[in-house]
Amino acid sequence: MKSGSRLERTFAEGKFAVTAEIFPPRTPSVRLLHKRAEQVRDYLTAANLTDNQSATVRIASMAASRIVLDAGVEPVMQITCRDRNRMAIQADVIGAAALGIKNILCVTGDHQKFGDHPAARNVYDLDSMNLIQMLKTMRDDGRFHNGDAIRNRSASPVVPPEIFIGAAANPFGSPRHFRPYRLAKKIAAGADFVQTQPVYDLVVFREWLQKAGDLGLIEKVHIMAGITPVKSVDALCYMRDHVPGMHIPEATIRRMTGAADPEREGFEMALEMICAVKDLCGVRGIHLMAIGWEKVVPLLIEAANIVPEPVAVHRGDRPDAEIAGKD
Amino acid sequence: MIVGKQKPIEEILEKTASFGSILVVGCGGCVTVCHAGGEKEVGILAEQLELRAMALHRPLTVIPGMAERQCDTEFIEQLRDDMDRVEAVLTIGCGAGAQTLASVFPQKPVIPGLNTRFIGAQVEHMNWAERCIGCGDCVIGDFGGLCPVARCSKHLLNGPCGGSNNGHCEMDPELDCIWDLIIRKLEASGQLDRLLEVTPARNWQTSRAGGVRRQKHEDSAL
Ligand code: SF4
Ligand code: SF4
């Protein structure tokens, strides 16, 4: 086991994993996060805590991760390359490991132009590929990015962070034929699992998976298909026109436009998509991103009959050297 | 070359309003080429200052001036006589030129009349685009001669990001996604395998991140 996280164990046992995004609030409210955690606790393998999602300031992913962990939900802490350099990120990784956070998802991050602080200066010291590589080096070699061992003094033991490393993938981005190779690079860099952009176009998604299979990738990484339920045609059009990297076919828009009860239709469409992707060869789980419609998450999971089997959540207290005072 | 753009005239007028005599200095280098800070622009700007002063019934002496290269003290020295006759200098050279003026004439207030924008190339007539951010360790040889450091909005070394959209950057539908261009270029030259390896994180010490950069020619006696 690389991390022993519930997510990793789920894959290791050959079970189907279900994750969903929890969007940290903008206010310092533990109560709100507890409430969200409670809604999904019995339905998820783990929950992603986004990192200033859509380039908008929110409770830090690390803090939110620990708060939901305390509420019994295993966190996937997200890290973007936009706001922090390699020093800050490594400090966060060590800090997260100390807090018992075992899954980290590495993403490039939306440009601040799309968020609430367009006047900010971005960082992008690393790209998502470099970030994955750095985390793998920290975990597998017990070394920081500069090559130094992760320990306090030269004689003290090396204590690598035990983390399960995630990456994002966009099968629908262009140039499309390069996308499977980009997945290959992320795996070579060290990704253990991958969460995709929301799937609305099954044909393109299948082609991407097929190519990933041909390249021998689906044995090397756990792919989770992204699903975003929406309750109005406006939401679909907004995503199509304003969310970078989103691909929504005309047929989807048409179906929603013609719906008598768009909320019902949105639910059905998401459900159909889950059922369609969950049995595809290479799909090991579902990742739900129900922006603005969080309460649909448990309903969808139940309807799709993919409620994860209960696994005891391990509180992250580390039984290792620093606690025993060895370093 | 360095691409610059003249500041909004209102800003220039406001910053120069308190002076009774001004030397307006252009530069014969890059900013002449991009039609922002050459002799012609000096003439127009000087006239604008005079017209505004007349409209406000304020006495103002404006002297137009040029330096062959404003970033070179040798050429700046040639402005000394004119400089003695004015209270302040308004420059439409780049930031390096403006600061050379400031250091050669420590007593004179220097007002920048130009925003220095980027190192760029003329991509079509009268249209320039950023091509380099002077990172100090050129890597474009690995990317088909195209620069992801300067031309990818996120400096990705392993692009494209998820937002690349049919050849355009997610930042702006008018902007090329440089990663799309890199992939196509390497494909066309049969070198796509170069992109299948992960490019490791950069050492940014040679860039601005490493502090203020200087360069001395080894044979400075030349
Ligand atoms: S790699 Fe560096 S030096 Fe070369 S073009 Fe790009 S920014 Fe300029
Ligand atoms: S769309 Fe292309 S150029 Fe723009 S940030 Fe993404 S990879 Fe870079």
Coordinates of N, CA and C and ligand atoms in Angstrom, one line a residue, chain A residues 108 111 174 179, chain B residues 148 151-156 158-165 167-172 175-180, ligand 2:
Chain A
T108 N -3.6 21.6 -12.7 CA -2.9 22.8 -13.1 C -3.6 24.0 -12.5
H111 N -6.9 29.6 -14.7 CA -6.2 30.9 -14.7 C -7.0 31.8 -13.8
S174 N -8.5 19.5 -26.6 CA -7.9 19.3 -27.9 C -6.4 19.6 -27.7
R179 N -4.6 13.5 -26.3 CA -5.0 13.3 -24.9 C -4.7 11.9 -24.3
Chain B
P148 N 7.0 27.5 -24.9 CA 5.8 27.3 -23.9 C 6.0 28.2 -22.7
R151 N 4.7 31.7 -24.1 CA 3.5 31.7 -24.9 C 2.3 30.9 -24.4
C152 N 2.6 30.0 -23.4 CA 1.5 29.3 -22.7 C 1.1 30.2 -21.5
S153 N -0.2 30.5 -21.3 CA -0.6 31.3 -20.3 C -0.2 30.8 -18.9
K154 N 0.1 29.5 -18.8 CA 0.4 28.9 -17.5 C 1.8 28.4 -17.5
H155 N 2.6 28.8 -18.5 CA 4.0 28.3 -18.6 C 4.2 26.8 -18.5
L156 N 3.2 26.1 -19.0 CA 3.3 24.6 -18.9 C 4.4 24.0 -19.8
N158 N 4.5 20.7 -19.9 CA 4.0 19.4 -20.4 C 2.5 19.7 -20.7
G159 N 2.3 20.6 -21.7 CA 0.9 20.9 -22.0 C 0.4 19.9 -23.0
P160 N -0.8 20.2 -23.6 CA -1.7 21.3 -23.3 C -2.5 21.1 -22.0
C161 N -3.0 22.1 -21.4 CA -3.9 22.0 -20.3 C -5.2 21.5 -20.8
G162 N -6.1 21.2 -19.9 CA -7.5 20.7 -20.3 C -8.3 21.8 -21.0
G163 N -7.9 23.0 -21.0 CA -8.7 24.1 -21.6 C -8.4 24.4 -23.0
S164 N -7.4 23.8 -23.5 CA -7.0 24.0 -24.9 C -8.2 23.7 -25.8
N165 N -8.6 24.7 -26.7 CA -9.8 24.6 -27.4 C -9.6 24.8 -28.9
G167 N -7.2 24.6 -30.9 CA -6.1 25.4 -31.3 C -6.0 26.8 -30.6
H168 N -7.0 27.1 -29.8 CA -7.0 28.3 -29.1 C -6.8 28.2 -27.6
C169 N -6.2 29.2 -27.0 CA -6.0 29.1 -25.6 C -7.3 29.4 -24.8
E170 N -7.4 28.7 -23.7 CA -8.7 28.9 -22.9 C -8.8 30.4 -22.4
M171 N -7.7 31.1 -22.4 CA -7.7 32.5 -21.9 C -8.4 33.4 -22.9
D172 N -8.3 33.1 -24.2 CA -8.7 34.1 -25.2 C -8.9 33.4 -26.5
L175 N -6.3 33.9 -29.1 CA -4.9 33.6 -28.9 C -4.7 32.1 -29.2
D176 N -3.5 31.8 -29.9 CA -3.2 30.5 -30.2 C -2.9 29.7 -28.9
C177 N -3.2 28.5 -28.8 CA -2.7 27.6 -27.8 C -1.3 27.2 -28.3
I178 N -0.3 27.6 -27.6 CA 1.0 27.3 -28.1 C 1.3 25.8 -28.0
W179 N 0.6 25.1 -27.1 CA 0.8 23.7 -27.1 C 0.2 22.9 -28.3
D180 N -0.8 23.5 -28.8 CA -1.4 22.9 -30.0 C -0.4 23.1 -31.1
Ligands
SF4_2 S1 -4.9 26.5 -23.5 FE1 -2.8 26.1 -24.3 S2 -1.7 28.0 -24.1 FE2 -3.5 28.3 -23.0 S3 -2.9 27.8 -20.9 FE3 -3.7 25.9 -21.8 S4 -1.9 24.9 -22.6 FE4 -1.3 27.0 -22.2

